[in-house]
Amino acid sequence: DDTVSSVSVQQLMEQISYVNKAKIIDHVGGVEEGAYEIYSCVEKIIKQDILGCEVTELEGKDLGNKEDSTAPEEEVFGDVLWDAHDEQEQMEAFQQASNSTCELGFEKYFERLNDLVAAPAPIPPLLVSGGPGSGKSLLLSKWIQLQQKHSPNTLILYHFVGRPMSTSSESALIIKRLTLKLMQHSWLVSPLTFDPAKLLEEFPRWLEKLSARHHGSIIIIIDSIDQIQQAEKHMKWLIDPLPVNVRVIVSVNVETCPQAWRLWPTLHLDPLNFKDVKSLISAECSSANVKLTKEQEKKLERHCRSATTCNALYVTLLGKTIACVGNTGNIDEILQQCCQCQDTVSLYRLVLRSIQESLQSDKEKGLLREILCVIGVSHNGVSESELMELYPELTSAVLASLLHSLHKMCLLTYGCGLLKFQHLQAWEMVKLEYMEEGESVISAYRQKLVEYFTMQLSRDRVTWRSADELPWLFQQQSDKQKLHKCLLNLFVSQNLYKRGHFAELLSYWQLVGKDKSSMAAEYFDSLKEYEKNCEGEESMICLADLYETLGRFLKDLGLLSQAVAPLQRSLEIRETALDPDHPRVAQSLHQLAGVYVQWKKFGNAEQLYKQALEISENAYGAEHPRVARELDALATLYQKQNKYEQAEQLRKKSFKIRQRAARQKGSLCGFALLRQRALQLEELTLGKDTPDNARTLNELGVLYYLQNNLETAELFLKRSLEMRERVLGSDHPDCAQSLNNLAALYNEKKHYDKAEELYEKALDIRRRALAPDHPSLAYTVKHLAVLYKKMGKLDKAVPLYELAVEIRQKSFGPKHPSVATALVNLAVLYCQMKKQIEALPLYERALKIYEDSFGHMHPRVGETLKNLAVLSYERGDFEKAAELYKRAMEIKEAETLLIGGKATSRHSSSGDTFSLKSALSPNIFLEHGQR
């Protein structure tokens, strides 16, 4: 209730802060804000503690200033966009497939699979065939587990295809996933095409190249490959001779196997013999304490003789049905009913009807129908909370009871938190039972989902669920007009693209009849319209992300000239709204450079990559994976220019960083290191004062800080500082590290006065102990300067910004572009202090450096000219102002803006400078303000 926590609550929080796994969210304010804080915290826990994902803040030595150095969440594979949700879905599919404890005489099949791996190359793919529900997925998943156990050097890549038309059955996504998995294991980070047709075409070359780098065998397993959309067309690489160390195993439904594949060596799964049938049914019955009589067993033996009734899924379902009746019902009666079901679909129908009969009211029976139908017509499934919102009359108690029955009887399962059909036959049965009228009923249920997700869709808050379902539903309904409108919601398209669903997005545009160029123009127009309503720093940062997404999308489509404009716009906005040294600016530079590389404008690309590298090194330190990413990009560029020696040096440097990061990530994964060291805590704190113990305490502080447990982090960092001061003396550089980390922590807690004091002490030590161009000194200078600026202490910030210029001059030489950026930052500060006279020579010098480095027509030159024009105007020199502004506009117009005509930028692109609000107002230059 907006009141300060009571003493007892404070005491409780202090106690909790010592508990290793406890997380505290201390929030006073609105409910929505509090809910968002909790969501963010839980998300962080999942990513860092459970998945062991890379932390985007600075690691190890210096914590840094989170607000200033947080970068956008990066992809695992450099520039390749990747969806963790799709990967999670595959892990769950594998676990689900291997859940059964009965192996049903699979040993004979395991031997055949082992023979395939050992056979001399070349060898075509092995086809594992069988009827629906014959145990193909179970066999493959169990064999994968055995291989992983006994052949650790064998790399196994698997993909389990779900229902036809679900995301897991999209060929381009499958091939991209397999390629990326190979790249991940071979430490290779190379540009990968996004064009679906090229991706499928290039896969054999990737397989050849990456398999040559792997020491050992590679086994690729694709389960239910015949469910892939246009499988024969999109999986042509299977027909080509495979690399020597690669083996491929695919499973198919015997009825839907493409004709050309039937010539491959085949492992056919036979129907179960009665011994296996009996053990499977006995296992189900004994779990419910049900024992069958000899007569009942004989009846089962007579029944389970055909291929469809000796099928693994059929028998499992039969056992569950008998066990469900258990001691309460009449087993003979249920056996009689089961014996009338000659295949899995009819047995599923019996199961559904028994669930219906167990329900108490017609209302519950109606809800059961609605749940099954709405899940069936969705793209990837429906969540429990979505069902509750779709059907307000559905109580959580009724839903829990229904789902328990449907899950237990193999109708439904969970995948990534969504309810889906466990087997295709279950969905076939639901269509027969509830959708006899055919398409009209399916269409009505789809319309219900369309209305729900349309309501969920708000322009600035699009979830992955609405992006996954809504365009697909419009596609299924053949509603091109609504699909078109949905695609022009920038956030829907951004969500699909950033999660790597490039082929899906492209197929939607093809359906509405738009070619690549007209699609690009429509996106650009939508963005310009959206920009008109953008106000404030947060919305401008969001706008920059949208421009970057559009630029990357156009680059992937091969529309290079159109890609430049949005990427340049994204860069301009980020430099103005954030800071020229912000990691997001490096991201923009990197993407823009990528376009120039494809365009074969290598000189432009090299300058941009070098700037991105410098920003990343300043922000994260020279050993960070993001630095490796820029080194890789530069190495690839040099290789294209036949500068092999330079390329090799950069690749070696990058490889070392990635190796070190992988080892560190391994030890940090799940924060196992933290838990292990926490056990040594008492020993550490009571033990001797040594530099090693002080370093460990500092690392513990860093880890707790990354877990957002700031109170415990503060405790360790203070202990580390005290120990270092005792052992090493208060002027030692290690003490400066502890001071810097504590300052960053206080800055995070918004205790700016404490942060200021500690940063000043750290700076004093580093100035005396380190070389004038040392990165650690530059780091502290930068963060203290930003803090002064944040606190409004501009006079104290000036000497630090001046020092930043000096450090860069010593590091890179007086004519380097990064020196120009530092000069611009200082000029901005003077302008905020109304000291235009001091700012003028700084801008002029920055202009000269930019012109010498990039040429007279570079956007940086144009933006600096614009800023000089503003200063000239404010000093009353209108003639000079007009001349400078004219030059700036010539540069702007020379930029390739093929999309959306020629547009003047409203933001500067050379630092946190003033913005030019309008080129058309009578009083051309307006007052500049703080960004």
PDB file of N, CA, C and O in Angstrom, residues 429-481:
ATOM      1  N   MET A 429      -9.325 -39.071 -34.273  1.00  0.00           N
ATOM      2  CA  MET A 429     -10.539 -39.519 -33.583  1.00  0.00           C
ATOM      3  C   MET A 429     -11.431 -38.328 -33.206  1.00  0.00           C
ATOM      4  O   MET A 429     -12.656 -38.380 -33.367  1.00  0.00           O
ATOM      5  N   VAL A 430     -10.806 -37.248 -32.724  1.00  0.00           N
ATOM      6  CA  VAL A 430     -11.590 -36.059 -32.320  1.00  0.00           C
ATOM      7  C   VAL A 430     -12.333 -35.494 -33.527  1.00  0.00           C
ATOM      8  O   VAL A 430     -13.493 -35.091 -33.432  1.00  0.00           O
ATOM      9  N   LYS A 431     -11.669 -35.484 -34.699  1.00  0.00           N
ATOM     10  CA  LYS A 431     -12.340 -34.992 -35.913  1.00  0.00           C
ATOM     11  C   LYS A 431     -13.540 -35.873 -36.260  1.00  0.00           C
ATOM     12  O   LYS A 431     -14.603 -35.381 -36.630  1.00  0.00           O
ATOM     13  N   LEU A 432     -13.369 -37.189 -36.132  1.00  0.00           N
ATOM     14  CA  LEU A 432     -14.477 -38.106 -36.433  1.00  0.00           C
ATOM     15  C   LEU A 432     -15.626 -37.948 -35.434  1.00  0.00           C
ATOM     16  O   LEU A 432     -16.802 -38.004 -35.801  1.00  0.00           O
ATOM     17  N   GLU A 433     -15.270 -37.749 -34.179  1.00  0.00           N
ATOM     18  CA  GLU A 433     -16.264 -37.698 -33.103  1.00  0.00           C
ATOM     19  C   GLU A 433     -17.028 -36.371 -33.076  1.00  0.00           C
ATOM     20  O   GLU A 433     -18.240 -36.348 -32.871  1.00  0.00           O
ATOM     21  N   TYR A 434     -16.295 -35.269 -33.265  1.00  0.00           N
ATOM     22  CA  TYR A 434     -16.901 -33.950 -33.034  1.00  0.00           C
ATOM     23  C   TYR A 434     -17.045 -33.081 -34.292  1.00  0.00           C
ATOM     24  O   TYR A 434     -17.661 -32.028 -34.248  1.00  0.00           O
ATOM     25  N   MET A 435     -16.415 -33.488 -35.376  1.00  0.00           N
ATOM     26  CA  MET A 435     -16.374 -32.579 -36.531  1.00  0.00           C
ATOM     27  C   MET A 435     -16.861 -33.274 -37.802  1.00  0.00           C
ATOM     28  O   MET A 435     -16.260 -33.143 -38.867  1.00  0.00           O
ATOM     29  N   GLU A 436     -17.974 -33.984 -37.671  1.00  0.00           N
ATOM     30  CA  GLU A 436     -18.504 -34.714 -38.823  1.00  0.00           C
ATOM     31  C   GLU A 436     -18.900 -33.768 -39.949  1.00  0.00           C
ATOM     32  O   GLU A 436     -18.858 -34.120 -41.121  1.00  0.00           O
ATOM     33  N   GLU A 437     -19.301 -32.528 -39.578  1.00  0.00           N
ATOM     34  CA  GLU A 437     -19.722 -31.558 -40.609  1.00  0.00           C
ATOM     35  C   GLU A 437     -18.530 -31.046 -41.407  1.00  0.00           C
ATOM     36  O   GLU A 437     -18.687 -30.321 -42.382  1.00  0.00           O
ATOM     37  N   GLY A 438     -17.314 -31.371 -40.941  1.00  0.00           N
ATOM     38  CA  GLY A 438     -16.111 -31.036 -41.711  1.00  0.00           C
ATOM     39  C   GLY A 438     -15.629 -29.618 -41.544  1.00  0.00           C
ATOM     40  O   GLY A 438     -15.604 -29.083 -40.430  1.00  0.00           O
ATOM     41  N   GLU A 439     -15.285 -28.980 -42.681  1.00  0.00           N
ATOM     42  CA  GLU A 439     -14.595 -27.686 -42.676  1.00  0.00           C
ATOM     43  C   GLU A 439     -15.361 -26.585 -41.951  1.00  0.00           C
ATOM     44  O   GLU A 439     -14.765 -25.717 -41.340  1.00  0.00           O
ATOM     45  N   SER A 440     -16.690 -26.608 -42.020  1.00  0.00           N
ATOM     46  CA  SER A 440     -17.469 -25.518 -41.396  1.00  0.00           C
ATOM     47  C   SER A 440     -17.246 -25.478 -39.883  1.00  0.00           C
ATOM     48  O   SER A 440     -17.125 -24.414 -39.278  1.00  0.00           O
ATOM     49  N   VAL A 441     -17.171 -26.665 -39.250  1.00  0.00           N
ATOM     50  CA  VAL A 441     -16.941 -26.722 -37.786  1.00  0.00           C
ATOM     51  C   VAL A 441     -15.510 -26.276 -37.478  1.00  0.00           C
ATOM     52  O   VAL A 441     -15.276 -25.481 -36.560  1.00  0.00           O
ATOM     53  N   ILE A 442     -14.538 -26.783 -38.259  1.00  0.00           N
ATOM     54  CA  ILE A 442     -13.136 -26.409 -38.050  1.00  0.00           C
ATOM     55  C   ILE A 442     -12.986 -24.896 -38.183  1.00  0.00           C
ATOM     56  O   ILE A 442     -12.340 -24.237 -37.369  1.00  0.00           O
ATOM     57  N   SER A 443     -13.650 -24.336 -39.195  1.00  0.00           N
ATOM     58  CA  SER A 443     -13.577 -22.894 -39.450  1.00  0.00           C
ATOM     59  C   SER A 443     -14.152 -22.093 -38.279  1.00  0.00           C
ATOM     60  O   SER A 443     -13.614 -21.052 -37.893  1.00  0.00           O
ATOM     61  N   ALA A 444     -15.242 -22.591 -37.697  1.00  0.00           N
ATOM     62  CA  ALA A 444     -15.869 -21.885 -36.562  1.00  0.00           C
ATOM     63  C   ALA A 444     -14.927 -21.852 -35.357  1.00  0.00           C
ATOM     64  O   ALA A 444     -14.804 -20.822 -34.679  1.00  0.00           O
ATOM     65  N   TYR A 445     -14.246 -22.979 -35.089  1.00  0.00           N
ATOM     66  CA  TYR A 445     -13.298 -23.009 -33.962  1.00  0.00           C
ATOM     67  C   TYR A 445     -12.088 -22.123 -34.235  1.00  0.00           C
ATOM     68  O   TYR A 445     -11.579 -21.444 -33.346  1.00  0.00           O
ATOM     69  N   ARG A 446     -11.640 -22.129 -35.497  1.00  0.00           N
ATOM     70  CA  ARG A 446     -10.510 -21.243 -35.836  1.00  0.00           C
ATOM     71  C   ARG A 446     -10.900 -19.780 -35.639  1.00  0.00           C
ATOM     72  O   ARG A 446     -10.094 -18.981 -35.172  1.00  0.00           O
ATOM     73  N   GLN A 447     -12.147 -19.455 -36.010  1.00  0.00           N
ATOM     74  CA  GLN A 447     -12.614 -18.080 -35.854  1.00  0.00           C
ATOM     75  C   GLN A 447     -12.616 -17.674 -34.376  1.00  0.00           C
ATOM     76  O   GLN A 447     -12.281 -16.536 -34.036  1.00  0.00           O
ATOM     77  N   LYS A 448     -12.934 -18.625 -33.515  1.00  0.00           N
ATOM     78  CA  LYS A 448     -12.927 -18.339 -32.072  1.00  0.00           C
ATOM     79  C   LYS A 448     -11.510 -17.968 -31.617  1.00  0.00           C
ATOM     80  O   LYS A 448     -11.304 -17.018 -30.860  1.00  0.00           O
ATOM     81  N   LEU A 449     -10.523 -18.728 -32.108  1.00  0.00           N
ATOM     82  CA  LEU A 449      -9.126 -18.422 -31.776  1.00  0.00           C
ATOM     83  C   LEU A 449      -8.685 -17.090 -32.388  1.00  0.00           C
ATOM     84  O   LEU A 449      -7.961 -16.317 -31.754  1.00  0.00           O
ATOM     85  N   VAL A 450      -9.129 -16.829 -33.618  1.00  0.00           N
ATOM     86  CA  VAL A 450      -8.793 -15.556 -34.274  1.00  0.00           C
ATOM     87  C   VAL A 450      -9.281 -14.391 -33.420  1.00  0.00           C
ATOM     88  O   VAL A 450      -8.543 -13.428 -33.159  1.00  0.00           O
ATOM     89  N   GLU A 451     -10.532 -14.462 -32.972  1.00  0.00           N
ATOM     90  CA  GLU A 451     -11.102 -13.373 -32.155  1.00  0.00           C
ATOM     91  C   GLU A 451     -10.331 -13.216 -30.849  1.00  0.00           C
ATOM     92  O   GLU A 451     -10.061 -12.108 -30.399  1.00  0.00           O
ATOM     93  N   TYR A 452      -9.954 -14.345 -30.255  1.00  0.00           N
ATOM     94  CA  TYR A 452      -9.220 -14.294 -28.978  1.00  0.00           C
ATOM     95  C   TYR A 452      -7.859 -13.629 -29.159  1.00  0.00           C
ATOM     96  O   TYR A 452      -7.492 -12.711 -28.424  1.00  0.00           O
ATOM     97  N   PHE A 453      -7.080 -14.085 -30.155  1.00  0.00           N
ATOM     98  CA  PHE A 453      -5.725 -13.535 -30.333  1.00  0.00           C
ATOM     99  C   PHE A 453      -5.749 -12.111 -30.892  1.00  0.00           C
ATOM    100  O   PHE A 453      -4.841 -11.330 -30.607  1.00  0.00           O
ATOM    101  N   THR A 454      -6.791 -11.779 -31.656  1.00  0.00           N
ATOM    102  CA  THR A 454      -6.926 -10.395 -32.134  1.00  0.00           C
ATOM    103  C   THR A 454      -7.144  -9.469 -30.941  1.00  0.00           C
ATOM    104  O   THR A 454      -6.593  -8.370 -30.863  1.00  0.00           O
ATOM    105  N   MET A 455      -7.953  -9.936 -29.998  1.00  0.00           N
ATOM    106  CA  MET A 455      -8.205  -9.147 -28.784  1.00  0.00           C
ATOM    107  C   MET A 455      -6.917  -9.009 -27.964  1.00  0.00           C
ATOM    108  O   MET A 455      -6.625  -7.959 -27.391  1.00  0.00           O
ATOM    109  N   GLN A 456      -6.124 -10.089 -27.940  1.00  0.00           N
ATOM    110  CA  GLN A 456      -4.870 -10.069 -27.184  1.00  0.00           C
ATOM    111  C   GLN A 456      -3.845  -9.098 -27.788  1.00  0.00           C
ATOM    112  O   GLN A 456      -2.957  -8.601 -27.119  1.00  0.00           O
ATOM    113  N   LEU A 457      -3.995  -8.882 -29.081  1.00  0.00           N
ATOM    114  CA  LEU A 457      -2.991  -8.123 -29.818  1.00  0.00           C
ATOM    115  C   LEU A 457      -3.139  -6.633 -29.552  1.00  0.00           C
ATOM    116  O   LEU A 457      -4.109  -6.022 -29.927  1.00  0.00           O
ATOM    117  N   SER A 458      -2.148  -6.074 -28.902  1.00  0.00           N
ATOM    118  CA  SER A 458      -2.132  -4.613 -28.812  1.00  0.00           C
ATOM    119  C   SER A 458      -0.854  -4.184 -29.498  1.00  0.00           C
ATOM    120  O   SER A 458       0.109  -4.926 -29.576  1.00  0.00           O
ATOM    121  N   ARG A 459      -0.808  -2.984 -30.012  1.00  0.00           N
ATOM    122  CA  ARG A 459       0.239  -2.638 -30.973  1.00  0.00           C
ATOM    123  C   ARG A 459       1.646  -2.721 -30.395  1.00  0.00           C
ATOM    124  O   ARG A 459       2.595  -3.076 -31.079  1.00  0.00           O
ATOM    125  N   ASP A 460       1.792  -2.381 -29.136  1.00  0.00           N
ATOM    126  CA  ASP A 460       3.158  -2.338 -28.597  1.00  0.00           C
ATOM    127  C   ASP A 460       3.471  -3.516 -27.688  1.00  0.00           C
ATOM    128  O   ASP A 460       4.499  -3.562 -27.061  1.00  0.00           O
ATOM    129  N   ARG A 461       2.552  -4.490 -27.592  1.00  0.00           N
ATOM    130  CA  ARG A 461       2.821  -5.645 -26.721  1.00  0.00           C
ATOM    131  C   ARG A 461       2.347  -6.897 -27.422  1.00  0.00           C
ATOM    132  O   ARG A 461       1.198  -7.299 -27.286  1.00  0.00           O
ATOM    133  N   VAL A 462       3.218  -7.487 -28.214  1.00  0.00           N
ATOM    134  CA  VAL A 462       2.862  -8.692 -28.957  1.00  0.00           C
ATOM    135  C   VAL A 462       3.614  -9.866 -28.340  1.00  0.00           C
ATOM    136  O   VAL A 462       4.821  -9.809 -28.170  1.00  0.00           O
ATOM    137  N   THR A 463       2.877 -10.919 -27.992  1.00  0.00           N
ATOM    138  CA  THR A 463       3.544 -12.097 -27.416  1.00  0.00           C
ATOM    139  C   THR A 463       3.886 -13.065 -28.543  1.00  0.00           C
ATOM    140  O   THR A 463       3.342 -12.985 -29.649  1.00  0.00           O
ATOM    141  N   TRP A 464       4.779 -14.012 -28.242  1.00  0.00           N
ATOM    142  CA  TRP A 464       5.123 -15.022 -29.241  1.00  0.00           C
ATOM    143  C   TRP A 464       3.909 -15.860 -29.600  1.00  0.00           C
ATOM    144  O   TRP A 464       3.789 -16.380 -30.705  1.00  0.00           O
ATOM    145  N   ARG A 465       2.952 -15.962 -28.684  1.00  0.00           N
ATOM    146  CA  ARG A 465       1.751 -16.763 -28.947  1.00  0.00           C
ATOM    147  C   ARG A 465       0.898 -16.116 -30.035  1.00  0.00           C
ATOM    148  O   ARG A 465       0.475 -16.787 -30.977  1.00  0.00           O
ATOM    149  N   SER A 466       0.647 -14.805 -29.910  1.00  0.00           N
ATOM    150  CA  SER A 466      -0.191 -14.160 -30.933  1.00  0.00           C
ATOM    151  C   SER A 466       0.537 -14.145 -32.275  1.00  0.00           C
ATOM    152  O   SER A 466      -0.079 -14.305 -33.326  1.00  0.00           O
ATOM    153  N   ALA A 467       1.874 -13.975 -32.242  1.00  0.00           N
ATOM    154  CA  ALA A 467       2.647 -13.977 -33.495  1.00  0.00           C
ATOM    155  C   ALA A 467       2.651 -15.370 -34.135  1.00  0.00           C
ATOM    156  O   ALA A 467       2.646 -15.495 -35.358  1.00  0.00           O
ATOM    157  N   ASP A 468       2.651 -16.411 -33.321  1.00  0.00           N
ATOM    158  CA  ASP A 468       2.651 -17.784 -33.841  1.00  0.00           C
ATOM    159  C   ASP A 468       1.292 -18.184 -34.411  1.00  0.00           C
ATOM    160  O   ASP A 468       1.215 -18.886 -35.412  1.00  0.00           O
ATOM    161  N   GLU A 469       0.242 -17.788 -33.722  1.00  0.00           N
ATOM    162  CA  GLU A 469      -1.081 -18.309 -34.067  1.00  0.00           C
ATOM    163  C   GLU A 469      -1.844 -17.463 -35.093  1.00  0.00           C
ATOM    164  O   GLU A 469      -2.396 -17.994 -36.047  1.00  0.00           O
ATOM    165  N   LEU A 470      -1.870 -16.126 -34.878  1.00  0.00           N
ATOM    166  CA  LEU A 470      -2.796 -15.299 -35.650  1.00  0.00           C
ATOM    167  C   LEU A 470      -2.537 -15.315 -37.160  1.00  0.00           C
ATOM    168  O   LEU A 470      -3.449 -15.601 -37.939  1.00  0.00           O
ATOM    169  N   PRO A 471      -1.292 -15.033 -37.630  1.00  0.00           N
ATOM    170  CA  PRO A 471      -1.086 -15.069 -39.085  1.00  0.00           C
ATOM    171  C   PRO A 471      -1.381 -16.448 -39.670  1.00  0.00           C
ATOM    172  O   PRO A 471      -1.960 -16.567 -40.748  1.00  0.00           O
ATOM    173  N   TRP A 472      -1.008 -17.494 -38.938  1.00  0.00           N
ATOM    174  CA  TRP A 472      -1.246 -18.864 -39.408  1.00  0.00           C
ATOM    175  C   TRP A 472      -2.745 -19.140 -39.536  1.00  0.00           C
ATOM    176  O   TRP A 472      -3.197 -19.751 -40.514  1.00  0.00           O
ATOM    177  N   LEU A 473      -3.532 -18.675 -38.554  1.00  0.00           N
ATOM    178  CA  LEU A 473      -4.981 -18.885 -38.589  1.00  0.00           C
ATOM    179  C   LEU A 473      -5.601 -18.159 -39.780  1.00  0.00           C
ATOM    180  O   LEU A 473      -6.461 -18.701 -40.476  1.00  0.00           O
ATOM    181  N   PHE A 474      -5.144 -16.921 -40.040  1.00  0.00           N
ATOM    182  CA  PHE A 474      -5.645 -16.179 -41.208  1.00  0.00           C
ATOM    183  C   PHE A 474      -5.274 -16.919 -42.498  1.00  0.00           C
ATOM    184  O   PHE A 474      -6.048 -16.964 -43.449  1.00  0.00           O
ATOM    185  N   GLN A 475      -4.069 -17.496 -42.509  1.00  0.00           N
ATOM    186  CA  GLN A 475      -3.624 -18.259 -43.679  1.00  0.00           C
ATOM    187  C   GLN A 475      -4.549 -19.464 -43.904  1.00  0.00           C
ATOM    188  O   GLN A 475      -4.967 -19.731 -45.026  1.00  0.00           O
ATOM    189  N   GLN A 476      -4.872 -20.187 -42.811  1.00  0.00           N
ATOM    190  CA  GLN A 476      -5.755 -21.355 -42.919  1.00  0.00           C
ATOM    191  C   GLN A 476      -7.164 -20.961 -43.364  1.00  0.00           C
ATOM    192  O   GLN A 476      -7.824 -21.708 -44.072  1.00  0.00           O
ATOM    193  N   GLN A 477      -7.605 -19.764 -42.939  1.00  0.00           N
ATOM    194  CA  GLN A 477      -8.937 -19.281 -43.301  1.00  0.00           C
ATOM    195  C   GLN A 477      -8.946 -18.645 -44.689  1.00  0.00           C
ATOM    196  O   GLN A 477      -9.990 -18.190 -45.150  1.00  0.00           O
ATOM    197  N   SER A 478      -7.749 -18.545 -45.312  1.00  0.00           N
ATOM    198  CA  SER A 478      -7.584 -17.869 -46.616  1.00  0.00           C
ATOM    199  C   SER A 478      -8.091 -16.437 -46.585  1.00  0.00           C
ATOM    200  O   SER A 478      -8.627 -15.933 -47.575  1.00  0.00           O
ATOM    201  N   ASP A 479      -7.957 -15.784 -45.434  1.00  0.00           N
ATOM    202  CA  ASP A 479      -8.386 -14.377 -45.287  1.00  0.00           C
ATOM    203  C   ASP A 479      -7.178 -13.476 -45.550  1.00  0.00           C
ATOM    204  O   ASP A 479      -6.471 -13.052 -44.631  1.00  0.00           O
ATOM    205  N   LYS A 480      -6.939 -13.184 -46.841  1.00  0.00           N
ATOM    206  CA  LYS A 480      -5.728 -12.453 -47.224  1.00  0.00           C
ATOM    207  C   LYS A 480      -5.715 -11.025 -46.682  1.00  0.00           C
ATOM    208  O   LYS A 480      -4.667 -10.498 -46.324  1.00  0.00           O
ATOM    209  N   GLN A 481      -6.895 -10.416 -46.630  1.00  0.00           N
ATOM    210  CA  GLN A 481      -6.971  -9.026 -46.182  1.00  0.00           C
ATOM    211  C   GLN A 481      -6.528  -8.891 -44.718  1.00  0.00           C
ATOM    212  O   GLN A 481      -5.698  -8.051 -44.380  1.00  0.00           O
TER     213      GLN A 481
END
